[in-house]
Short mmCIF file of C-alpha atoms in Angstrom, two decimals:
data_model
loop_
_atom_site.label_atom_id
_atom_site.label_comp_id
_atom_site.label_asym_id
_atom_site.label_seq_id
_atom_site.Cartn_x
_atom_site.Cartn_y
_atom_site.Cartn_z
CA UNK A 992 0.00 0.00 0.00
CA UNK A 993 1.15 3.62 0.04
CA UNK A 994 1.30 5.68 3.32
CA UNK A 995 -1.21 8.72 3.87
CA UNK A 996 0.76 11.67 3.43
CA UNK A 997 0.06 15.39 3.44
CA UNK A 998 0.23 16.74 0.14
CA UNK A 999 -0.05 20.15 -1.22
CA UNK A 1000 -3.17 19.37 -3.19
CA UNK A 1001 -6.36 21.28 -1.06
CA UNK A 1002 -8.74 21.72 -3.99
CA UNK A 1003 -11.16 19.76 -4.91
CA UNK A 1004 -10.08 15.51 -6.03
CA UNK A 1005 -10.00 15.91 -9.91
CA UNK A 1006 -11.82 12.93 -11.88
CA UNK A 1007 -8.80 11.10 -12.53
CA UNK A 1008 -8.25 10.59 -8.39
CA UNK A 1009 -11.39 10.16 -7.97
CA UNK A 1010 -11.33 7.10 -10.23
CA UNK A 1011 -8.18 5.74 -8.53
CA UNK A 1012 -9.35 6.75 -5.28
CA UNK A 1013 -12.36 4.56 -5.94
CA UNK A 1014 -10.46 1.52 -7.56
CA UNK A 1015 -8.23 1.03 -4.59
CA UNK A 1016 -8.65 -3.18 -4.20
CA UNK A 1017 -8.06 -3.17 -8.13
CA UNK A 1018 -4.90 -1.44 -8.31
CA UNK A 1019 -3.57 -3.40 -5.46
CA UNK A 1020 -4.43 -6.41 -7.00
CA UNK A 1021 -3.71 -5.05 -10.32
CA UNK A 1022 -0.15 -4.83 -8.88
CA UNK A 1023 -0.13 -7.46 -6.68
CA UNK A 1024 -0.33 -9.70 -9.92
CA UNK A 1025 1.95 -7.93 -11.87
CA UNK A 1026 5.04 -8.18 -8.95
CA UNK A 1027 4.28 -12.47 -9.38
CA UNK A 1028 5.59 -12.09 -12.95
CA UNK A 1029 7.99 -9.47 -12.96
CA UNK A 1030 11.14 -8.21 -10.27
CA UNK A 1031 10.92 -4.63 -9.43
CA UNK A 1032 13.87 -2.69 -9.13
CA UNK A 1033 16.09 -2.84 -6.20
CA UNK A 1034 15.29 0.98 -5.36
CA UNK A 1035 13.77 4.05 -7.32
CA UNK A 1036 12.58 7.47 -7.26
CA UNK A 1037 10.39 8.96 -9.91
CA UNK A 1038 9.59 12.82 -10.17
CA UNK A 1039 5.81 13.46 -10.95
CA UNK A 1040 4.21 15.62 -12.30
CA UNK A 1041 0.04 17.11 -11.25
CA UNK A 1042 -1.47 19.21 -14.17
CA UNK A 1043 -4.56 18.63 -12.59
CA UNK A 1044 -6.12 17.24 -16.07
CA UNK A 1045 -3.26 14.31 -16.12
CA UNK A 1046 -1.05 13.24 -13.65
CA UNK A 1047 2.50 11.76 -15.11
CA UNK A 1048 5.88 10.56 -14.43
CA UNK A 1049 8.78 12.54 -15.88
CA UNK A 1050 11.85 11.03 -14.85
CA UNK A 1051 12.58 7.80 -13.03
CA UNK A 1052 15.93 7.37 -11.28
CA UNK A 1053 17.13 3.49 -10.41
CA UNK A 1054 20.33 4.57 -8.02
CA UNK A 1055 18.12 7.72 -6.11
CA UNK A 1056 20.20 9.80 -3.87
CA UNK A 1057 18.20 12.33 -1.56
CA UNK A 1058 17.14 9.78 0.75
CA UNK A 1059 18.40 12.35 3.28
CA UNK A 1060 15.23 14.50 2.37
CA UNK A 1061 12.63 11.76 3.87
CA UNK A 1062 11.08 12.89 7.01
CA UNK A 1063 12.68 10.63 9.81
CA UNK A 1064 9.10 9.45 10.34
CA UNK A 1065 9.71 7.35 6.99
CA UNK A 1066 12.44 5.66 8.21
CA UNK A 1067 10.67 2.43 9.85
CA UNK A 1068 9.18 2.14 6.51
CA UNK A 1069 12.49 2.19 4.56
CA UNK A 1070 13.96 -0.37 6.71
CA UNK A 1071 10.88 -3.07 6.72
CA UNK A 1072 11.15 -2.55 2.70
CA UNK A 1073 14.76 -3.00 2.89
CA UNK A 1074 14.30 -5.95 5.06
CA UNK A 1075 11.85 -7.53 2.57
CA UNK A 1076 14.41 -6.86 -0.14
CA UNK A 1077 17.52 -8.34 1.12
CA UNK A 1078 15.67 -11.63 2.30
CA UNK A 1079 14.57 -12.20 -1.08
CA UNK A 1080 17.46 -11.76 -3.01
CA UNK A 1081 20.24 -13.21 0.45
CA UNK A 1082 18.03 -14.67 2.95
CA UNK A 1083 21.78 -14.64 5.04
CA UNK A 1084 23.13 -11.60 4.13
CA UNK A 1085 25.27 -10.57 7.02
CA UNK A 1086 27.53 -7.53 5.42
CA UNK A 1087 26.67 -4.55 2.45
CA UNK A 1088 29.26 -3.09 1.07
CA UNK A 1089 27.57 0.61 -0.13
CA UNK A 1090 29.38 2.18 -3.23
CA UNK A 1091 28.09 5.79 -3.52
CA UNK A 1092 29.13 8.61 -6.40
CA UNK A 1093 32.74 9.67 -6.70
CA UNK A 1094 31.67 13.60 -5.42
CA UNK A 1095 32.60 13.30 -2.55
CA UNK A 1096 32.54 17.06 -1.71
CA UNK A 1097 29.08 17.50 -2.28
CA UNK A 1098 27.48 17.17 1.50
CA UNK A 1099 23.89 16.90 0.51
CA UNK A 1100 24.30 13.84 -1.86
CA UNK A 1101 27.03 12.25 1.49
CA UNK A 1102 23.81 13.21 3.48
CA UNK A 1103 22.29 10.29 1.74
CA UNK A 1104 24.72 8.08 1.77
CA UNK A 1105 24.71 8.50 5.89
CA UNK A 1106 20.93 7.88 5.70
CA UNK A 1107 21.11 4.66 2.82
CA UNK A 1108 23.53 3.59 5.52
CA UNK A 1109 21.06 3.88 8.68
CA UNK A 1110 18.42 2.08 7.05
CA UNK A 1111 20.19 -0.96 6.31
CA UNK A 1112 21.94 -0.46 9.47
CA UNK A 1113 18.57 -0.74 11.13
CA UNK A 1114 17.60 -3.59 8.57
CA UNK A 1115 20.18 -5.99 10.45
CA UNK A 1116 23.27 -5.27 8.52
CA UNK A 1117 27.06 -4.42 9.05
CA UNK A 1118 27.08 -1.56 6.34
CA UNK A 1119 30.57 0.31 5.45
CA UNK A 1120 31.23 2.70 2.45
CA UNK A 1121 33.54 1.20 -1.14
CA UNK A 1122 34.96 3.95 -2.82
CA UNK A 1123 35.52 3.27 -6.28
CA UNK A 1124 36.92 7.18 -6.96
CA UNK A 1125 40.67 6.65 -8.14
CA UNK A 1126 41.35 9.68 -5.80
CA UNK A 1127 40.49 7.90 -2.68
CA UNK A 1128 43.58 5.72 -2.38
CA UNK A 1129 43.07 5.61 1.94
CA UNK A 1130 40.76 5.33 4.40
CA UNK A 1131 39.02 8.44 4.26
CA UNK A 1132 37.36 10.38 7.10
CA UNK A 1133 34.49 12.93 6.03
CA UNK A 1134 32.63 15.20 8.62
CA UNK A 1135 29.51 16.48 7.78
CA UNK A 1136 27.84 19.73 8.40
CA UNK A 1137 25.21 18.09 10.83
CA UNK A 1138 27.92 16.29 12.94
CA UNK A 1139 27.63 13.26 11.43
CA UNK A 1140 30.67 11.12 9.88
CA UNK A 1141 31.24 8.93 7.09
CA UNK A 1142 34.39 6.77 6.24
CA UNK A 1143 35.30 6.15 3.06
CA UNK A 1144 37.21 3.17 1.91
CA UNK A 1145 38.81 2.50 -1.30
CA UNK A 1146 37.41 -1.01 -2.40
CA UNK A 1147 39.29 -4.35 -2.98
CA UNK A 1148 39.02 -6.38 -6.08
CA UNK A 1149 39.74 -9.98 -6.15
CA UNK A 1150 39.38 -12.33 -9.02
CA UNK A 1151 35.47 -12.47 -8.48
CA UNK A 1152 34.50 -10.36 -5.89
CA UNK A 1153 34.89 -6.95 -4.37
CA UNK A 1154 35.35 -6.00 -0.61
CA UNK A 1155 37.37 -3.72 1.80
CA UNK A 1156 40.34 -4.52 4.02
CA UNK A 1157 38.85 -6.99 6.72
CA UNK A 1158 35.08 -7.01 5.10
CA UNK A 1159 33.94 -9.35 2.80
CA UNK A 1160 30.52 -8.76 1.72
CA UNK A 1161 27.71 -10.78 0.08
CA UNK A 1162 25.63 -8.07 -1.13
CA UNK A 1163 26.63 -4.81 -2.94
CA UNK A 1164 24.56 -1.65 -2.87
CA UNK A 1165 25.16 0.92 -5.94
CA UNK A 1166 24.16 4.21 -4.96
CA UNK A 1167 26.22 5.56 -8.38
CA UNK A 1168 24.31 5.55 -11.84
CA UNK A 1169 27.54 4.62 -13.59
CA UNK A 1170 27.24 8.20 -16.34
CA UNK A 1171 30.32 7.81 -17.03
CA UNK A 1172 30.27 4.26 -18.20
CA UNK A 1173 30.85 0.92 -15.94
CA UNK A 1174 34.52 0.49 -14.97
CA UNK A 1175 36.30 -2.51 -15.01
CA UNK A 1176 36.65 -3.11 -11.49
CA UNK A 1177 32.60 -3.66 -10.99
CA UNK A 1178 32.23 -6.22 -14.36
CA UNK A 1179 32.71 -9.67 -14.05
CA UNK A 1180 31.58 -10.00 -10.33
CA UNK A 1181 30.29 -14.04 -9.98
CA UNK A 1182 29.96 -14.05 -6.48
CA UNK A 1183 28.12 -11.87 -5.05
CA UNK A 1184 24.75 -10.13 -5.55
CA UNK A 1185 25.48 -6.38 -7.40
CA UNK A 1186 22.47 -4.29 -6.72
CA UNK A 1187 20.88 -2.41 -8.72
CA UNK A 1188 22.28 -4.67 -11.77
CA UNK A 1189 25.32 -2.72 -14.27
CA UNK A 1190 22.18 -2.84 -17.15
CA UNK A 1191 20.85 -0.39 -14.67
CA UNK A 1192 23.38 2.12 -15.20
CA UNK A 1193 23.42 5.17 -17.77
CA UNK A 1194 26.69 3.51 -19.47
CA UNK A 1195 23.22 1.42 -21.02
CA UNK A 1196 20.58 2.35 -19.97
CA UNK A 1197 18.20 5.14 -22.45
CA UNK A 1198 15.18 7.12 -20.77
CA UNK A 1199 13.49 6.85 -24.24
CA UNK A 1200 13.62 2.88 -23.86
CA UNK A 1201 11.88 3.71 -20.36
CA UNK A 1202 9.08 5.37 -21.55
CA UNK A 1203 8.44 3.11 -24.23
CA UNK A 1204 8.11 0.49 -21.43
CA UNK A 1205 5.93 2.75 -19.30
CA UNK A 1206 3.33 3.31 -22.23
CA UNK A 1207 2.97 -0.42 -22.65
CA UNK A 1208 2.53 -0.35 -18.63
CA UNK A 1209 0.01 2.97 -18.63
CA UNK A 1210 -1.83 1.32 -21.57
CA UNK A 1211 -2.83 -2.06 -20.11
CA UNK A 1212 -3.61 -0.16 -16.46
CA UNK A 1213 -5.49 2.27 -18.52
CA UNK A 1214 -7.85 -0.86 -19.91
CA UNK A 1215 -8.47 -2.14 -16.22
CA UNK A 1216 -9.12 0.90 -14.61
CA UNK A 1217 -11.05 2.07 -17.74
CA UNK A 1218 -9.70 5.03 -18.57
CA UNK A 1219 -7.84 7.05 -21.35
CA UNK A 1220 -3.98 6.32 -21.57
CA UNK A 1221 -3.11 9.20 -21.87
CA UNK A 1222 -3.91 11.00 -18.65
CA UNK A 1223 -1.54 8.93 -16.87
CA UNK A 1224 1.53 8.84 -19.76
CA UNK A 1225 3.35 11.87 -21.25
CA UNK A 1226 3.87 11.64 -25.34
CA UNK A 1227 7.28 11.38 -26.15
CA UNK A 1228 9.72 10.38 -29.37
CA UNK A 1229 13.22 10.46 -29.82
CA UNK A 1230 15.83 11.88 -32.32
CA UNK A 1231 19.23 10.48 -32.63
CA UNK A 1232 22.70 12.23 -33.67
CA UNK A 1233 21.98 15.48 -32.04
CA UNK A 1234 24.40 18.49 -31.66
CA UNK A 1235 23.83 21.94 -30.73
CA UNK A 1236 27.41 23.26 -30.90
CA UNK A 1237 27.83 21.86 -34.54
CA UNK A 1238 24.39 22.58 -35.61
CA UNK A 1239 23.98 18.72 -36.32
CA UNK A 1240 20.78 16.90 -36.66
CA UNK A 1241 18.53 19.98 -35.66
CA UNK A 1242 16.01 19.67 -38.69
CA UNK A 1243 15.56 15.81 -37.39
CA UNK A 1244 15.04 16.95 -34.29
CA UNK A 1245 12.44 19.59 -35.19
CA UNK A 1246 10.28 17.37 -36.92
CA UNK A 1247 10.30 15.21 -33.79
CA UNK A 1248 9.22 18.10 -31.65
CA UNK A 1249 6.60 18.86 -34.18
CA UNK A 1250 5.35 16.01 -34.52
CA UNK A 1251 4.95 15.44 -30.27
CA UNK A 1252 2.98 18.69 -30.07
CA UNK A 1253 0.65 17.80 -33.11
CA UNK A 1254 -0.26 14.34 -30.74
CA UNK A 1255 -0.19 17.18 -27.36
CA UNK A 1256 -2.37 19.51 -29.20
CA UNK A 1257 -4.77 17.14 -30.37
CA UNK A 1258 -5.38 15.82 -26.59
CA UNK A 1259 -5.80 19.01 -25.79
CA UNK A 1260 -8.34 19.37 -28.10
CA UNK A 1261 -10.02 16.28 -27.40
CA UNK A 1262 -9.97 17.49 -23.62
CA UNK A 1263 -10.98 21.39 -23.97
CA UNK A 1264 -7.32 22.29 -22.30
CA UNK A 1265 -6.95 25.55 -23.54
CA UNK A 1266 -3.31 25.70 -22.34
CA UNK A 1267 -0.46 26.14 -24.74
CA UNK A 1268 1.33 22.82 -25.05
CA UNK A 1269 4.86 22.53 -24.65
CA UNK A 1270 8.05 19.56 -25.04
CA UNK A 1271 10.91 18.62 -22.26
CA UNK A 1272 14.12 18.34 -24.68
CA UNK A 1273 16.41 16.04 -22.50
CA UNK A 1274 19.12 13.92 -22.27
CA UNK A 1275 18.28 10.47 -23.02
CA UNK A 1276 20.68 9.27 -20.94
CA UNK A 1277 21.67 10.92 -17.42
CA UNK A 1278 20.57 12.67 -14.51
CA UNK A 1279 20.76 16.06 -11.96
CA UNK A 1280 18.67 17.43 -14.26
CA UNK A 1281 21.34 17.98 -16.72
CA UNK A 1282 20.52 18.62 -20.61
CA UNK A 1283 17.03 20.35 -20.63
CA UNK A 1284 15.25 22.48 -22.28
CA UNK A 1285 11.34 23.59 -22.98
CA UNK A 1286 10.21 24.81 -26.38
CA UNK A 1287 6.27 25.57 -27.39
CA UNK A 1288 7.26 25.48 -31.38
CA UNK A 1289 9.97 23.63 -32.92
CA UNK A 1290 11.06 26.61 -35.02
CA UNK A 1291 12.49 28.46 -31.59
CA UNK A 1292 15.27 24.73 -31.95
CA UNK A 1293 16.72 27.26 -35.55
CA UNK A 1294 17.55 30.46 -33.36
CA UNK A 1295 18.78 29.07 -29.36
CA UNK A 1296 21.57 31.18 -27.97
CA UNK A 1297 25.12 30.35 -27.19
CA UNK A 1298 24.58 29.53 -23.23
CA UNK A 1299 21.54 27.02 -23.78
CA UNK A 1300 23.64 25.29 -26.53
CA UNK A 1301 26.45 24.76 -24.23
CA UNK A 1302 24.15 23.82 -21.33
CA UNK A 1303 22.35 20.90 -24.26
CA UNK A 1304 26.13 19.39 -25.27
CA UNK A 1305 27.58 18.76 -21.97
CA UNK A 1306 25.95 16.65 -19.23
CA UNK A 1307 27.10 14.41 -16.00
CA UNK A 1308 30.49 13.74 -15.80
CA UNK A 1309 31.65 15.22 -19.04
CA UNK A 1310 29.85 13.16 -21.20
CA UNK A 1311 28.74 14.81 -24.36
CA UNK A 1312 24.88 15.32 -25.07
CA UNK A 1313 23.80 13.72 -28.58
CA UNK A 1314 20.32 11.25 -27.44
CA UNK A 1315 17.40 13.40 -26.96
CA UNK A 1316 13.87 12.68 -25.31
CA UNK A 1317 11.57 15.00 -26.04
CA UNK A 1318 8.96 14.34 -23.93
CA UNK A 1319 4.90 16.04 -23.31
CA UNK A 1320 5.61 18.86 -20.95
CA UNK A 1321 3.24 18.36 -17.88
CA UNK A 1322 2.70 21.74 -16.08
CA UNK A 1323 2.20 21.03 -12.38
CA UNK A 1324 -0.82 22.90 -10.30
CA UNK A 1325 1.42 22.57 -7.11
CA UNK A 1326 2.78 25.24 -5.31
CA UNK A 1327 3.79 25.83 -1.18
CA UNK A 1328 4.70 29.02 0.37
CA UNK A 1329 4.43 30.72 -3.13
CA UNK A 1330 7.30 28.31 -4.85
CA UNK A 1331 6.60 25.71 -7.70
CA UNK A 1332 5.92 22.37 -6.80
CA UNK A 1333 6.75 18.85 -8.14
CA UNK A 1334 6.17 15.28 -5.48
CA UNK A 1335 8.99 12.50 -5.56
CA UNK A 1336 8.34 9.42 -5.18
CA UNK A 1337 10.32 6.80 -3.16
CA UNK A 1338 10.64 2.90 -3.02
CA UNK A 1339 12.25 0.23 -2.35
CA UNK A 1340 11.54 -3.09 -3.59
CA UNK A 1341 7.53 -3.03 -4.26
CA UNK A 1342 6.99 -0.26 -1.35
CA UNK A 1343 6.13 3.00 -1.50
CA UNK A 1344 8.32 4.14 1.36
CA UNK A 1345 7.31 7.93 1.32
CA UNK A 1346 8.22 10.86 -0.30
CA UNK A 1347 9.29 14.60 -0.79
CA UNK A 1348 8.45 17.74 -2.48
CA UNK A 1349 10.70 19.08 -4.63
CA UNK A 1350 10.34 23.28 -5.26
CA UNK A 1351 11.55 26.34 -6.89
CA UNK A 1352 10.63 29.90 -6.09
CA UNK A 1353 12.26 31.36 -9.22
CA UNK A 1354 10.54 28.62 -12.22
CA UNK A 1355 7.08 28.51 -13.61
CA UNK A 1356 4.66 25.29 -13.78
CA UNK A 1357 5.74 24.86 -17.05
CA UNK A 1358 9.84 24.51 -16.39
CA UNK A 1359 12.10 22.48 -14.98
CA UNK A 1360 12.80 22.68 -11.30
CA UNK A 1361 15.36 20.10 -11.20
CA UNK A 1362 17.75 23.15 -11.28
CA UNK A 1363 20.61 25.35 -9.10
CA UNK A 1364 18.05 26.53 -6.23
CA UNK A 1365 15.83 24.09 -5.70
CA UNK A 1366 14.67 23.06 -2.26
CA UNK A 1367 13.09 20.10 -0.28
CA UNK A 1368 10.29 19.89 1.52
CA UNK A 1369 9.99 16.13 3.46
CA UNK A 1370 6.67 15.05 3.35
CA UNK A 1371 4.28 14.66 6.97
CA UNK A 1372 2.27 11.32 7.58
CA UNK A 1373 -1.60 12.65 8.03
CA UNK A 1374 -2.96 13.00 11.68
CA UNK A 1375 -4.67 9.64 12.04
CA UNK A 1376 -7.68 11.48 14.15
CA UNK A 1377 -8.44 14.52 13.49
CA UNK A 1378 -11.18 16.44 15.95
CA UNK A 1379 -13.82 19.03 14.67
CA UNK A 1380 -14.96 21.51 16.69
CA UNK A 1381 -17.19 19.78 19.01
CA UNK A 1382 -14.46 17.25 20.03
CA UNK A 1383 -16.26 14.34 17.53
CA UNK A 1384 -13.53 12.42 15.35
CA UNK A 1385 -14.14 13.58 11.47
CA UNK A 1386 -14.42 11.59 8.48
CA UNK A 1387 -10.93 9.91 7.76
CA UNK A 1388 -9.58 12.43 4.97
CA UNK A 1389 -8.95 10.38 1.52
CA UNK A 1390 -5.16 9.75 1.02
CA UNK A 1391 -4.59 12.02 -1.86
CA UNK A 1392 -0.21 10.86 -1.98
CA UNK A 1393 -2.36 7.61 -3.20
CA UNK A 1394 -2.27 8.21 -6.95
CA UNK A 1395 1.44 9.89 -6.64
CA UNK A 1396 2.42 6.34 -4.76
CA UNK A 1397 0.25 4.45 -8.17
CA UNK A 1398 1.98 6.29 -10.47
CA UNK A 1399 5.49 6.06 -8.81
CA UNK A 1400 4.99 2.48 -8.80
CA UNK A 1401 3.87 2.46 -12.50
CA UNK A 1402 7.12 3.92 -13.28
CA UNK A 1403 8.62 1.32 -10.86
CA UNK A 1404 7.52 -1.50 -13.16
CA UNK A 1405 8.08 -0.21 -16.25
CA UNK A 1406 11.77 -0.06 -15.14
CA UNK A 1407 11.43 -3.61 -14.43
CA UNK A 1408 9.89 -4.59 -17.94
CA UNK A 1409 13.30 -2.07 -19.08
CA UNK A 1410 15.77 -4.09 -17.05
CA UNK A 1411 14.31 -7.53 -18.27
CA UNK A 1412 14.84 -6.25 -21.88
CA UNK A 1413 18.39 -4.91 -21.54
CA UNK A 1414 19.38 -7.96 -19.22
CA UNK A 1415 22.51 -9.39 -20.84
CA UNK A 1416 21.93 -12.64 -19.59
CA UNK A 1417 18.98 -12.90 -20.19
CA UNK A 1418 17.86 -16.51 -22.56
CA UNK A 1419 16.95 -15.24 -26.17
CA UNK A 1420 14.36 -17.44 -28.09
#
């Protein structure tokens, strides 16, 4: 199930909830079904997005940092998921051996590495931290802003397995999406259990090949639920051989943006939306919210200025920008304190285990606030009694983080249906 959090959405429940709302025991088993025949991933986080008319996931992430931005009161929920996780994959899995990113200067993202470790800390586990950063040649002792510390260890490769001095582990934790390709020293590992999977990693992994899994997932949950596709999947297409800097593959590319808004506009259309649609350009591979850009008309792709071609050929670690998504800008309706609003979704395993918003006082409904000066607002669980004004318990409010926790999980097993396809070892008949 997905826990009853407090969400900024006070207006009334749009049709859409209401329909999911009312088809709780369907989704559930919907779901419950679909987890017999398929293996979520390990962990995810997927960014939605509330335009009030649809309700859509716009990015998925398989190795999520920002666990750190959970509200503590998540935590038991984490480390029950966590607990069901491990036992299924290592029934006796005594040590984890957590290999994060290699910045290891940037406190926020070693603020969730402390937290990954406390949950599988309190999941029964002797957790330390692999470094796999060349730099990191030593044990290495990092003190964070909130007191806290974190060791870092440069890891030990054997002929089939990894470790640390003194710490052999069974099960390996990836908290680093591998942008800049897999190196050597994680391939080849027979022994013990690599989690999430090197398929997982942007070194193969395409967001385009994502999507294409999540509209087979949104149409068939569409058909049992008995609604339109659409409202629960953003249009998208692809276009190959792009760069800015060079002026290479732009007319391809504007054709592919036209033709996305010609399917946007005629939903719109179909719908009465009188809003003017709009694209997400972004990098098919990669993530921080690196390579993006909105456009309302494909013509603006002939006249973009220096800085926004720079910021669309250069993206994680270096590695040059030349896959596009372009993907159905969803505006969202939710704002706190005055600042744009998008939720993100967390689990682990097949658990919703809570959830943040992310926001930006400076960027519209229609832009991206995965950007410098975003902030994070942890989520609160709902009060489970609430009093009116004669002392009387009310009507239990209806969990409206429900159909962000559907959705999430959606995602969730379309990036299952993703990793089965890109599986290298998988059987081929």
């Amino acid at each position: 199930m997905v826990p009853h959090l407090v969400t900024a959405l006070t207006g009334p429940i749009s049709e859409l909830e209401q329909r999911i709302l009312e088809s709780v025991p369907a989704v559930e088993r919907w779901f419950r079904l679909e987890w017999m025949e398929h293996t979520p991933p390990f962990y995810s986080s997927v960014d939605v997005r509330n335009a009030g008319y649809k309700v859509a996931p716009v990015d998925t992430n398989l190795f999520p940092g920002g666990w750190n931005n959970l509200s503590p009161e998540m935590l038991p929920l984490a480390v029950q998921a966590a607990m069901a996780a491990i036992e299924k994959i290592c029934p006796e899995a005594r040590n984890l051996l957590l290999i994060p990113e290699n910045h290891t200067r940037n406190n926020f993202y070693l603020a969730n590495v402390v937290q990954l470790r406390r949950i599988f800390q309190a999941a029964g586990l002797n957790v330390r931290i692999g470094s796999i950063n060349p730099e990191i040649t030593e044990d290495t002792l990092v003190r964070l802003p909130g007191g806290e510390e974190l060791l870092l260890e440069p890891v030990i490769r054997s002929k089939y397995r990894l470790g640390l001095k003194n710490f052999d582990p069974c099960t390996i934790l990836l908290n680093n999406d591998l942008s800049a390709g897999t190196p050597g020293i994680l391939e080849d590992i027979h022994e013990q259990f690599l989690l999430p999977p090197l398929h997982a990693g942007w070194s193969v992994r395409r967001k385009s090949h994502h999507f294409k899994a999540y509209e087979e997932v949104a149409k068939r949950f569409g058909k049992m639920l008995g609604i339109d596709p659409w409202l629960i999947n953003p249009v998208f297409g692809h276009a190959g051989n792009v760069s800015f800097a060079q002026g290479q593959g732009i007319e391809a590319l504007q054709e592919t943006v036209h033709t996305v808004l010609g399917k946007i506009r005629r939903k719109y259309k179909e719908y009465g939306i009188a809003e003017k649609p709009f694209v997400a350009i972004k990098a098919d591979n990669g993530t921080y919210g690196m390579g993006v850009m909105m456009v309302q008309d494909a013509a603006e792709l002939a006249s973009i200025n220096r800085r926004t071609k720079n910021k669309m050929s250069v993206i994680k670690d270096g590695q040059q920008l030349s896959d596009l998504l372009i993907q159905e800008g969803v505006p969202t309706i939710e704002t706190i304190q005055g600042a744009t609003a998008e939720p993100v979704v967390y689990m682990m395993d097949r658990y919703v285990v809570g959830g943040f918003y992310r926001t930006h006082a400076s960027k519209g409904a229609d832009e991206n606030l995965n950007a410098p000066g975003a902030t994070f607002l942890p989520l609160a669980f709902e009060p489970e009694h609430i009093l009116d004004a004669q002392g009387h318990p009310t009507e239990p409010l209806p969990n409206r983080f429900y159909m962000y926790g559907v959705i999430g999980r959606l995602a969730m097993l379309a990036a299952s249906y993703e990793l089965e396809q890109t599986n290298p070892e998988a059987e081929v008949y």
